[in-house]
Amino acid sequence: MKITVVGAGYVGLVSGACLANIGHEVTCVERDAARVTMLNNGIVPIYEPGLGRLIAANRAAERLDFTSDLAGSVGDADAVFIAVGTPSRTTDGVADLSHVYQAAREIAPALRGHTLIVTKSTVPVGTGDEIERVISKCNASARFAVVSNPEFLREGSAIADFRKPDRVVIGADDEGARRMMSAIYAPLRIESRRMVYVSRRTAELIKYASNSFLAMKVTFINEIADLCEKVDADVTDVAHGMGLDHRIGESFLMAGPGIGGSCFPKDTLALVKTAQDADSPVRLVEMTVAINDQRKRAMAKKVIRACGGSVRGKTIGILGLTFKPDTDDVREAVSLSIIRALQDAGARVRAYDPEGMEHARPHLPGVVFCPDAMSAASDVDALAIVTAWSAFRDLDLAQLKTVMADTRIVDFQNMLDPEVMRLAGFTYSGLGRGEADRSSYVVQAAE
């Protein structure tokens, strides 16, 4: 099929390349002419493992193209995927749908023949209905169907997620549209039970409900980690013991400094606003949003405590700036909040990240960006591991000890073995690793 993808950001690029790779003729439309030029010259503007090779292979096979000409690309398309951004509005946290509706207005006059309009962007319930109205208003003679096909791509493993998805959700109120969507995904040979056919509004809600549930799960284990520090228990063992229960599962039970990225923060907030507007508040999600907002800057206090209660005039090394490993995305990254709070407390900061430093640089004035982990640790009074890049697990401890001014390590990802670190001469603290003074709490005896 001929497919046009409107938007060459993260979702658009990955989806477009993967759709081309399963045999479709794909054109990605991007307003930013400079970005189009980069892509047509083989330069991929985002970091995602394997994406550069996939784009190159499908461009060579003439199945993938990039352009700024939306009208010319839409006219011959069997399906048009809308994959533009829907960030939270700064004023109220509601999803900003201006780019989605603008795309619909620009698509409408270019439609020829029956066309499938597929919403890949994460949008609130009812957005598909509005897209339908916008297109009909702009082009009363257009023949089209609007489908919700939310993406479930994890940054760092997006290509694998597309090829072997947990599920493909197709929200359509038209049987012909469902059949056409099935044909688009047919080359993947997905098990029938993983093809989820629902109404359009249901599909829109599935995306928000899924991300909000995962955010709640992460927030839960983070709070259990805080409790572990108070009662001298180890959250890694607690999580393992919980995760072996198949009803709970091990995924998203790794304690950390907080939730970041382009999805969870904005999607939880958007679901809260949608529920409030529907007069059906989602209290658990509201609490998840509040807890995570408080946690981000609170993590800086852990570094301050490790430094004896003050970081004024001290130098702190930060390893990891992206919101998760295997991406260059620093949107809503916890590292930004931690670093700003440390700077507010009078600390100097040195930082290193394998992929995210250029994106982080505009957000972090005054930070010294270093070429590698050892440089970031040079002459620091404390070193904090914020992002779980695998390279940080294999630090040369002997060398690390020689370059640091003091041997304090704060491991926000529990990547390192506490006993190994202490035997190596470091003052180590993780998250929820049973470091409490046993005398500081009392368990009431049974009567």
Tab-separated table of C-alpha atoms in Angstrom:
chain	number	residue	atom	x	y	z
A	1	MET	CA	0.000	0.000	0.000
A	2	LYS	CA	0.933	3.642	-0.357
A	3	ILE	CA	1.163	5.252	3.067
A	4	THR	CA	1.827	8.840	4.050
A	5	VAL	CA	3.048	9.588	7.577
A	6	VAL	CA	2.492	13.185	8.669
A	7	GLY	CA	5.248	14.093	11.132
A	8	ALA	CA	8.859	12.893	11.130
A	9	GLY	CA	9.422	13.033	14.853
A	10	TYR	CA	10.098	9.988	16.989
A	11	VAL	CA	6.805	8.165	16.362
A	12	GLY	CA	6.605	9.177	12.709
A	13	LEU	CA	10.165	8.169	11.875
A	14	VAL	CA	9.998	4.800	13.596
A	15	SER	CA	6.523	3.983	12.277
A	16	GLY	CA	7.365	5.129	8.754
A	17	ALA	CA	10.605	3.159	8.587
A	18	CYS	CA	8.986	0.038	10.002
A	19	LEU	CA	5.969	0.253	7.685
A	20	ALA	CA	8.348	0.575	4.741
A	21	ASN	CA	10.350	-2.358	6.002
A	22	ILE	CA	7.308	-4.665	5.804
A	23	GLY	CA	6.760	-3.726	2.164
A	24	HIS	CA	4.665	-0.568	2.002
A	25	GLU	CA	5.586	2.532	-0.010
A	26	VAL	CA	5.956	5.202	2.658
A	27	THR	CA	6.388	8.964	2.450
A	28	CYS	CA	7.099	10.857	5.650
A	29	VAL	CA	5.964	14.472	5.530
A	30	GLU	CA	7.784	16.972	7.723
A	31	ARG	CA	7.319	20.755	7.854
A	32	ASP	CA	10.899	21.380	8.941
A	33	ALA	CA	12.740	21.603	5.626
A	34	ALA	CA	16.125	21.289	7.320
A	35	ARG	CA	15.023	18.030	8.936
A	36	VAL	CA	13.840	16.711	5.568
A	37	THR	CA	17.208	17.567	4.025
A	38	MET	CA	19.026	15.771	6.848
A	39	LEU	CA	16.912	12.639	6.433
A	40	ASN	CA	17.285	12.590	2.661
A	41	ASN	CA	21.056	12.884	3.189
A	42	GLY	CA	21.055	9.883	5.500
A	43	ILE	CA	21.329	11.844	8.771
A	44	VAL	CA	18.875	10.644	11.426
A	45	PRO	CA	18.126	13.464	13.913
A	46	ILE	CA	17.179	11.196	16.825
A	47	TYR	CA	18.971	8.320	18.526
A	48	GLU	CA	17.148	4.996	18.449
A	49	PRO	CA	19.110	1.731	18.161
A	50	GLY	CA	18.894	0.341	14.631
A	51	LEU	CA	16.795	3.172	13.201
A	52	GLY	CA	19.538	4.658	11.032
A	53	ARG	CA	20.230	1.308	9.369
A	54	LEU	CA	16.515	0.667	8.835
A	55	ILE	CA	15.958	4.051	7.199
A	56	ALA	CA	19.019	3.621	4.966
A	57	ALA	CA	17.957	0.148	3.836
A	58	ASN	CA	14.430	1.201	2.930
A	59	ARG	CA	15.546	4.367	1.197
A	60	ALA	CA	17.909	2.239	-0.875
A	61	ALA	CA	14.992	-0.065	-1.698
A	62	GLU	CA	12.962	3.026	-2.721
A	63	ARG	CA	10.214	2.243	-0.217
A	64	LEU	CA	10.827	5.278	2.025
A	65	ASP	CA	10.975	8.964	1.175
A	66	PHE	CA	10.917	12.285	3.042
A	67	THR	CA	9.303	15.494	1.855
A	68	SER	CA	7.677	18.757	2.928
A	69	ASP	CA	4.987	18.439	0.250
A	70	LEU	CA	1.935	17.216	2.162
A	71	ALA	CA	-0.627	17.756	-0.594
A	72	GLY	CA	1.405	15.862	-3.166
A	73	SER	CA	1.921	12.953	-0.782
A	74	VAL	CA	-1.655	12.608	0.427
A	75	GLY	CA	-3.384	12.506	-2.944
A	76	ASP	CA	-2.135	9.052	-3.943
A	77	ALA	CA	-2.080	7.530	-0.454
A	78	ASP	CA	-4.243	4.622	0.623
A	79	ALA	CA	-3.708	5.602	4.245
A	80	VAL	CA	-2.470	8.740	5.980
A	81	PHE	CA	-0.996	8.322	9.459
A	82	ILE	CA	-1.049	11.417	11.690
A	83	ALA	CA	2.031	11.225	13.936
A	84	VAL	CA	2.497	14.778	15.181
A	85	GLY	CA	3.231	15.861	18.740
A	86	THR	CA	0.571	16.336	21.407
A	87	PRO	CA	2.471	17.968	24.291
A	88	SER	CA	0.799	19.124	27.488
A	89	ARG	CA	-0.371	22.724	27.411
A	90	THR	CA	1.614	24.732	29.916
A	91	THR	CA	-1.501	26.555	31.125
A	92	ASP	CA	-3.654	23.590	32.216
A	93	GLY	CA	-1.919	20.301	31.356
A	94	VAL	CA	-4.486	19.378	28.701
A	95	ALA	CA	-3.075	17.702	25.579
A	96	ASP	CA	-2.342	20.322	22.916
A	97	LEU	CA	-4.088	19.052	19.771
A	98	SER	CA	-3.341	22.055	17.587
A	99	HIS	CA	-0.841	20.121	15.447
A	100	VAL	CA	-3.294	17.224	15.001
A	101	TYR	CA	-6.115	19.470	13.825
A	102	GLN	CA	-3.801	21.492	11.608
A	103	ALA	CA	-2.676	18.258	9.958
A	104	ALA	CA	-6.324	17.308	9.405
A	105	ARG	CA	-7.059	20.690	7.815
A	106	GLU	CA	-4.094	20.331	5.465
A	107	ILE	CA	-4.894	16.723	4.592
A	108	ALA	CA	-8.554	17.391	3.773
A	109	PRO	CA	-8.283	19.307	0.463
A	110	ALA	CA	-5.668	16.876	-0.887
A	111	LEU	CA	-7.782	13.726	-0.489
A	112	ARG	CA	-8.635	11.832	-3.695
A	113	GLY	CA	-10.526	8.567	-3.591
A	114	HIS	CA	-11.301	6.703	-0.393
A	115	THR	CA	-8.502	7.245	2.168
A	116	LEU	CA	-7.888	5.909	5.634
A	117	ILE	CA	-6.932	8.621	8.155
A	118	VAL	CA	-5.051	6.918	10.994
A	119	THR	CA	-4.337	8.727	14.264
A	120	LYS	CA	-0.995	7.489	15.583
A	121	SER	CA	-0.516	10.469	17.897
A	122	THR	CA	-1.603	10.022	21.512
A	123	VAL	CA	-4.894	11.891	21.782
A	124	PRO	CA	-7.755	12.228	24.285
A	125	VAL	CA	-11.065	10.453	23.866
A	126	GLY	CA	-13.166	12.050	21.156
A	127	THR	CA	-10.298	13.429	19.077
A	128	GLY	CA	-11.125	11.097	16.186
A	129	ASP	CA	-14.656	12.501	16.111
A	130	GLU	CA	-13.268	16.033	15.828
A	131	ILE	CA	-10.801	15.022	13.091
A	132	GLU	CA	-13.773	13.629	11.171
A	133	ARG	CA	-15.654	16.929	11.539
A	134	VAL	CA	-12.614	19.014	10.544
A	135	ILE	CA	-11.994	17.048	7.352
A	136	SER	CA	-15.681	16.995	6.363
A	137	LYS	CA	-15.910	20.755	6.912
A	138	CYS	CA	-12.812	21.424	4.803
A	139	ASN	CA	-13.746	18.982	2.044
A	140	ALA	CA	-17.426	17.998	1.988
A	141	SER	CA	-16.906	15.560	-0.896
A	142	ALA	CA	-14.005	13.669	0.713
A	143	ARG	CA	-14.397	9.903	1.104
A	144	PHE	CA	-12.481	8.741	4.160
A	145	ALA	CA	-12.592	6.874	7.456
A	146	VAL	CA	-10.839	7.923	10.662
A	147	VAL	CA	-9.138	5.204	12.697
A	148	SER	CA	-7.340	5.308	16.062
A	149	ASN	CA	-4.181	3.179	16.049
A	150	PRO	CA	-2.219	4.211	19.162
A	151	GLU	CA	1.498	3.477	19.296
A	152	PHE	CA	3.126	1.433	22.047
A	153	LEU	CA	6.757	1.966	21.122
A	154	ARG	CA	9.289	2.096	23.929
A	155	GLU	CA	12.227	4.408	23.299
A	156	GLY	CA	15.331	2.264	23.034
A	157	SER	CA	13.472	-0.810	21.739
A	158	ALA	CA	10.942	0.716	19.351
A	159	ILE	CA	11.839	-1.320	16.274
A	160	ALA	CA	11.513	-4.610	18.146
A	161	ASP	CA	8.215	-3.391	19.610
A	162	PHE	CA	6.872	-2.703	16.122
A	163	ARG	CA	8.006	-6.039	14.735
A	164	LYS	CA	6.739	-8.121	17.664
A	165	PRO	CA	4.064	-6.066	19.383
A	166	ASP	CA	2.286	-7.073	22.571
A	167	ARG	CA	-0.846	-5.879	20.800
A	168	VAL	CA	-2.011	-3.765	17.882
A	169	VAL	CA	-5.044	-1.697	18.833
A	170	ILE	CA	-7.333	-0.713	15.978
A	171	GLY	CA	-10.170	1.618	16.874
A	172	ALA	CA	-12.609	1.893	13.998
A	173	ASP	CA	-16.372	2.216	13.685
A	174	ASP	CA	-16.292	1.070	10.050
A	175	GLU	CA	-15.787	-2.563	9.026
A	176	GLY	CA	-14.029	-1.614	5.792
A	177	ALA	CA	-11.522	0.454	7.753
A	178	ARG	CA	-10.849	-2.490	10.060
A	179	ARG	CA	-10.151	-4.769	7.100
A	180	MET	CA	-7.812	-2.209	5.567
A	181	MET	CA	-5.895	-1.797	8.821
A	182	SER	CA	-5.593	-5.577	9.070
A	183	ALA	CA	-4.083	-5.620	5.584
A	184	ILE	CA	-1.544	-2.948	6.546
A	185	TYR	CA	-0.279	-5.069	9.461
A	186	ALA	CA	-0.700	-8.451	7.714
A	187	PRO	CA	3.016	-8.805	6.793
A	188	LEU	CA	3.874	-8.915	10.521
A	189	ARG	CA	1.768	-12.086	10.948
A	190	ILE	CA	0.552	-11.023	14.349
A	191	GLU	CA	-1.400	-13.560	16.405
A	192	SER	CA	-5.115	-12.912	16.124
A	193	ARG	CA	-5.454	-12.502	19.899
A	194	ARG	CA	-2.987	-9.613	19.745
A	195	MET	CA	-5.052	-7.749	17.146
A	196	VAL	CA	-7.453	-5.734	19.280
A	197	TYR	CA	-10.458	-4.373	17.365
A	198	VAL	CA	-12.486	-1.843	19.335
A	199	SER	CA	-14.406	1.375	18.868
A	200	ARG	CA	-12.407	4.489	18.062
A	201	ARG	CA	-13.056	6.111	21.438
A	202	THR	CA	-12.085	2.919	23.257
A	203	ALA	CA	-8.771	2.771	21.392
A	204	GLU	CA	-8.001	6.362	22.349
A	205	LEU	CA	-8.587	5.528	26.003
A	206	ILE	CA	-6.556	2.289	25.918
A	207	LYS	CA	-3.379	4.259	25.239
A	208	TYR	CA	-3.858	6.652	28.168
A	209	ALA	CA	-5.011	3.913	30.526
A	210	SER	CA	-1.998	1.744	29.664
A	211	ASN	CA	0.593	4.461	30.244
A	212	SER	CA	-1.108	5.660	33.412
A	213	PHE	CA	-1.193	2.146	34.866
A	214	LEU	CA	2.514	1.664	34.190
A	215	ALA	CA	3.255	5.054	35.717
A	216	MET	CA	1.319	4.027	38.836
A	217	LYS	CA	3.285	0.786	39.044
A	218	VAL	CA	6.599	2.652	38.916
A	219	THR	CA	5.372	5.171	41.466
A	220	PHE	CA	4.257	2.372	43.785
A	221	ILE	CA	7.665	0.678	43.848
A	222	ASN	CA	9.356	4.061	44.319
A	223	GLU	CA	7.285	4.643	47.446
A	224	ILE	CA	8.083	1.117	48.649
A	225	ALA	CA	11.777	1.979	48.152
A	226	ASP	CA	11.341	4.985	50.433
A	227	LEU	CA	9.723	2.747	53.025
A	228	CYS	CA	12.555	0.213	52.710
A	229	GLU	CA	15.040	2.912	53.655
A	230	LYS	CA	13.070	3.604	56.821
A	231	VAL	CA	12.623	-0.029	57.924
A	232	ASP	CA	15.931	-1.562	56.795
A	233	ALA	CA	14.595	-3.678	53.941
A	234	ASP	CA	15.894	-4.046	50.374
A	235	VAL	CA	13.552	-2.905	47.605
A	236	THR	CA	15.315	-5.005	44.975
A	237	ASP	CA	14.409	-8.149	46.929
A	238	VAL	CA	10.905	-6.854	47.601
A	239	ALA	CA	10.384	-6.214	43.885
A	240	HIS	CA	11.721	-9.656	42.980
A	241	GLY	CA	9.445	-11.333	45.489
A	242	MET	CA	6.461	-9.388	44.164
A	243	GLY	CA	7.279	-9.823	40.490
A	244	LEU	CA	7.335	-13.606	40.613
A	245	ASP	CA	3.584	-13.444	41.114
A	246	HIS	CA	2.327	-13.652	37.527
A	247	ARG	CA	-0.569	-11.364	38.390
A	248	ILE	CA	1.937	-8.614	39.192
A	249	GLY	CA	4.910	-9.352	36.921
A	250	GLU	CA	8.470	-8.048	37.128
A	251	SER	CA	8.244	-5.270	34.536
A	252	PHE	CA	8.203	-1.675	35.822
A	253	LEU	CA	9.119	-2.745	39.356
A	254	MET	CA	12.566	-1.170	39.376
A	255	ALA	CA	12.849	1.654	41.868
A	256	GLY	CA	14.262	4.884	40.492
A	257	PRO	CA	14.378	8.637	40.950
A	258	GLY	CA	11.061	9.305	39.226
A	259	ILE	CA	9.139	9.172	35.967
A	260	GLY	CA	10.307	11.147	32.928
A	261	GLY	CA	10.142	11.058	29.174
A	262	SER	CA	7.754	12.186	26.484
A	263	CYS	CA	4.862	9.874	27.407
A	264	PHE	CA	4.179	9.053	31.042
A	265	PRO	CA	4.206	12.590	32.496
A	266	LYS	CA	2.022	14.109	29.801
A	267	ASP	CA	-0.277	11.099	29.376
A	268	THR	CA	-1.060	10.766	33.072
A	269	LEU	CA	-1.796	14.473	33.236
A	270	ALA	CA	-3.974	14.316	30.102
A	271	LEU	CA	-5.973	11.396	31.532
A	272	VAL	CA	-6.524	13.337	34.763
A	273	LYS	CA	-7.866	16.302	32.771
A	274	THR	CA	-10.059	14.090	30.570
A	275	ALA	CA	-11.525	12.387	33.626
A	276	GLN	CA	-12.162	15.705	35.363
A	277	ASP	CA	-13.949	17.037	32.280
A	278	ALA	CA	-16.094	13.886	32.211
A	279	ASP	CA	-16.897	14.346	35.925
A	280	SER	CA	-15.303	10.974	36.660
A	281	PRO	CA	-12.014	11.730	38.460
A	282	VAL	CA	-9.212	9.158	38.481
A	283	ARG	CA	-7.845	9.648	41.981
A	284	LEU	CA	-5.036	7.095	41.729
A	285	VAL	CA	-3.675	8.762	38.612
A	286	GLU	CA	-4.001	12.203	40.203
A	287	MET	CA	-1.916	10.981	43.139
A	288	THR	CA	0.640	9.442	40.762
A	289	VAL	CA	1.124	12.820	39.074
A	290	ALA	CA	1.492	14.609	42.408
A	291	ILE	CA	3.920	12.071	43.890
A	292	ASN	CA	6.153	12.124	40.832
A	293	ASP	CA	6.282	15.905	40.705
A	294	GLN	CA	7.385	16.001	44.347
A	295	ARG	CA	9.877	13.154	43.961
A	296	LYS	CA	12.010	14.672	41.222
A	297	ARG	CA	13.506	17.537	43.169
A	298	ALA	CA	13.367	15.551	46.408
A	299	MET	CA	15.998	13.228	44.939
A	300	ALA	CA	18.529	16.046	45.104
A	301	LYS	CA	18.117	15.995	48.889
A	302	LYS	CA	19.497	12.460	48.893
A	303	VAL	CA	22.706	13.741	47.318
A	304	ILE	CA	22.823	16.613	49.799
A	305	ARG	CA	22.406	14.207	52.721
A	306	ALA	CA	25.180	12.026	51.332
A	307	CYS	CA	27.415	15.105	51.394
A	308	GLY	CA	26.752	15.751	55.086
A	309	GLY	CA	23.777	18.065	54.704
A	310	SER	CA	25.234	20.708	52.387
A	311	VAL	CA	26.606	20.868	48.835
A	312	ARG	CA	27.411	24.586	48.864
A	313	GLY	CA	30.773	25.044	47.200
A	314	LYS	CA	31.023	21.334	46.402
A	315	THR	CA	31.247	19.642	43.013
A	316	ILE	CA	28.784	16.894	42.122
A	317	GLY	CA	29.207	14.510	39.205
A	318	ILE	CA	26.108	13.314	37.345
A	319	LEU	CA	26.132	10.155	35.193
A	320	GLY	CA	23.122	10.000	32.904
A	321	LEU	CA	20.929	12.821	31.606
A	322	THR	CA	18.322	11.108	29.432
A	323	PHE	CA	15.061	9.949	30.990
A	324	LYS	CA	16.038	6.328	30.281
A	325	PRO	CA	18.962	4.518	28.621
A	326	ASP	CA	19.269	3.871	24.860
A	327	THR	CA	17.729	7.180	23.842
A	328	ASP	CA	18.834	10.796	23.506
A	329	ASP	CA	15.525	12.094	24.859
A	330	VAL	CA	15.752	14.403	27.880
A	331	ARG	CA	12.117	15.506	27.926
A	332	GLU	CA	10.879	15.581	31.533
A	333	ALA	CA	14.101	13.803	32.546
A	334	VAL	CA	14.576	13.551	36.313
A	335	SER	CA	18.229	14.529	35.854
A	336	LEU	CA	17.196	18.077	34.943
A	337	SER	CA	15.269	18.539	38.192
A	338	ILE	CA	18.043	17.002	40.294
A	339	ILE	CA	20.745	19.161	38.723
A	340	ARG	CA	18.748	22.385	39.061
A	341	ALA	CA	18.030	21.627	42.716
A	342	LEU	CA	21.726	20.937	43.360
A	343	GLN	CA	22.674	24.186	41.643
A	344	ASP	CA	20.073	26.029	43.729
A	345	ALA	CA	21.756	24.538	46.813
A	346	GLY	CA	25.109	25.974	45.746
A	347	ALA	CA	26.730	22.986	44.025
A	348	ARG	CA	28.862	22.945	40.906
A	349	VAL	CA	27.843	20.155	38.524
A	350	ARG	CA	29.787	18.045	36.047
A	351	ALA	CA	27.778	15.692	33.813
A	352	TYR	CA	28.095	12.966	31.215
A	353	ASP	CA	25.591	11.014	29.109
A	354	PRO	CA	26.391	8.712	26.166
A	355	GLU	CA	23.743	10.246	23.866
A	356	GLY	CA	21.785	13.049	25.502
A	357	MET	CA	24.216	15.873	26.226
A	358	GLU	CA	23.430	18.047	23.220
A	359	HIS	CA	19.713	17.940	23.992
A	360	ALA	CA	20.358	18.590	27.685
A	361	ARG	CA	22.801	21.466	27.195
A	362	PRO	CA	20.196	24.213	26.532
A	363	HIS	CA	18.317	23.251	29.708
A	364	LEU	CA	21.312	23.238	32.044
A	365	PRO	CA	23.294	26.467	32.050
A	366	GLY	CA	26.355	26.362	34.258
A	367	VAL	CA	26.862	22.603	33.985
A	368	VAL	CA	30.237	21.306	32.785
A	369	PHE	CA	29.543	18.653	30.143
A	370	CYS	CA	32.247	15.988	30.042
A	371	PRO	CA	33.422	13.601	27.292
A	372	ASP	CA	33.191	10.445	29.411
A	373	ALA	CA	32.223	9.086	32.815
A	374	MET	CA	35.674	9.397	34.357
A	375	SER	CA	35.907	13.038	33.337
A	376	ALA	CA	32.523	13.687	34.945
A	377	ALA	CA	33.807	12.061	38.153
A	378	SER	CA	37.053	14.010	38.205
A	379	ASP	CA	37.577	15.907	41.496
A	380	VAL	CA	33.929	15.578	42.550
A	381	ASP	CA	32.757	15.430	46.149
A	382	ALA	CA	29.990	12.980	45.209
A	383	LEU	CA	28.949	11.069	42.103
A	384	ALA	CA	25.287	10.324	41.290
A	385	ILE	CA	24.152	7.700	38.783
A	386	VAL	CA	20.828	8.989	37.455
A	387	THR	CA	20.216	7.033	34.222
A	388	ALA	CA	20.698	3.271	33.929
A	389	TRP	CA	23.069	3.183	30.963
A	390	SER	CA	24.711	-0.256	30.955
A	391	ALA	CA	28.181	1.303	30.712
A	392	PHE	CA	27.786	2.715	34.216
A	393	ARG	CA	27.503	-0.792	35.602
A	394	ASP	CA	31.032	-1.569	34.442
A	395	LEU	CA	32.917	1.438	35.795
A	396	ASP	CA	36.549	0.776	36.689
A	397	LEU	CA	36.244	1.199	40.453
A	398	ALA	CA	39.991	1.488	41.079
A	399	GLN	CA	40.307	4.295	38.544
A	400	LEU	CA	37.096	5.920	39.749
A	401	LYS	CA	38.418	6.080	43.293
A	402	THR	CA	41.617	7.791	42.177
A	403	VAL	CA	39.880	10.536	40.159
A	404	MET	CA	37.211	11.487	42.732
A	405	ALA	CA	37.974	14.019	45.446
A	406	ASP	CA	35.706	12.091	47.814
A	407	THR	CA	34.296	8.587	47.497
A	408	ARG	CA	30.564	9.216	47.905
A	409	ILE	CA	28.350	7.402	45.384
A	410	VAL	CA	24.583	7.899	45.118
A	411	ASP	CA	23.090	5.222	42.885
A	412	PHE	CA	19.562	6.240	41.868
A	413	GLN	CA	19.190	3.135	39.677
A	414	ASN	CA	20.568	0.480	42.069
A	415	MET	CA	22.971	-0.588	39.336
A	416	LEU	CA	25.941	-1.316	41.605
A	417	ASP	CA	26.379	-3.895	44.352
A	418	PRO	CA	26.437	-2.105	47.718
A	419	GLU	CA	28.830	-4.572	49.319
A	420	VAL	CA	31.247	-4.493	46.375
A	421	MET	CA	31.239	-0.702	46.487
A	422	ARG	CA	31.920	-0.576	50.215
A	423	LEU	CA	34.703	-3.133	49.981
A	424	ALA	CA	36.219	-0.988	47.217
A	425	GLY	CA	36.322	1.936	49.638
A	426	PHE	CA	33.289	3.940	48.522
A	427	THR	CA	30.583	5.464	50.679
A	428	TYR	CA	27.606	4.068	48.809
A	429	SER	CA	23.879	4.754	48.968
A	430	GLY	CA	21.219	3.364	46.663
A	431	LEU	CA	17.440	3.611	46.649
A	432	GLY	CA	15.669	1.473	49.227
A	433	ARG	CA	18.687	-0.748	49.861
A	434	GLY	CA	18.170	-1.270	53.618
A	435	GLU	CA	20.440	1.477	54.909
A	436	ALA	CA	18.343	2.585	57.906
A	437	ASP	CA	19.464	2.696	61.492
A	438	ARG	CA	17.470	-0.172	62.988
A	439	SER	CA	16.960	1.823	66.159
A	440	SER	CA	15.186	4.602	64.288
A	441	TYR	CA	11.881	2.782	63.981
A	442	VAL	CA	9.824	0.600	66.268
A	443	VAL	CA	7.451	-2.203	65.361
A	444	GLN	CA	4.589	-2.377	67.819
A	445	ALA	CA	4.469	-5.706	69.621
A	446	ALA	CA	1.322	-7.794	69.428
A	447	GLU	CA	-0.838	-7.632	72.532
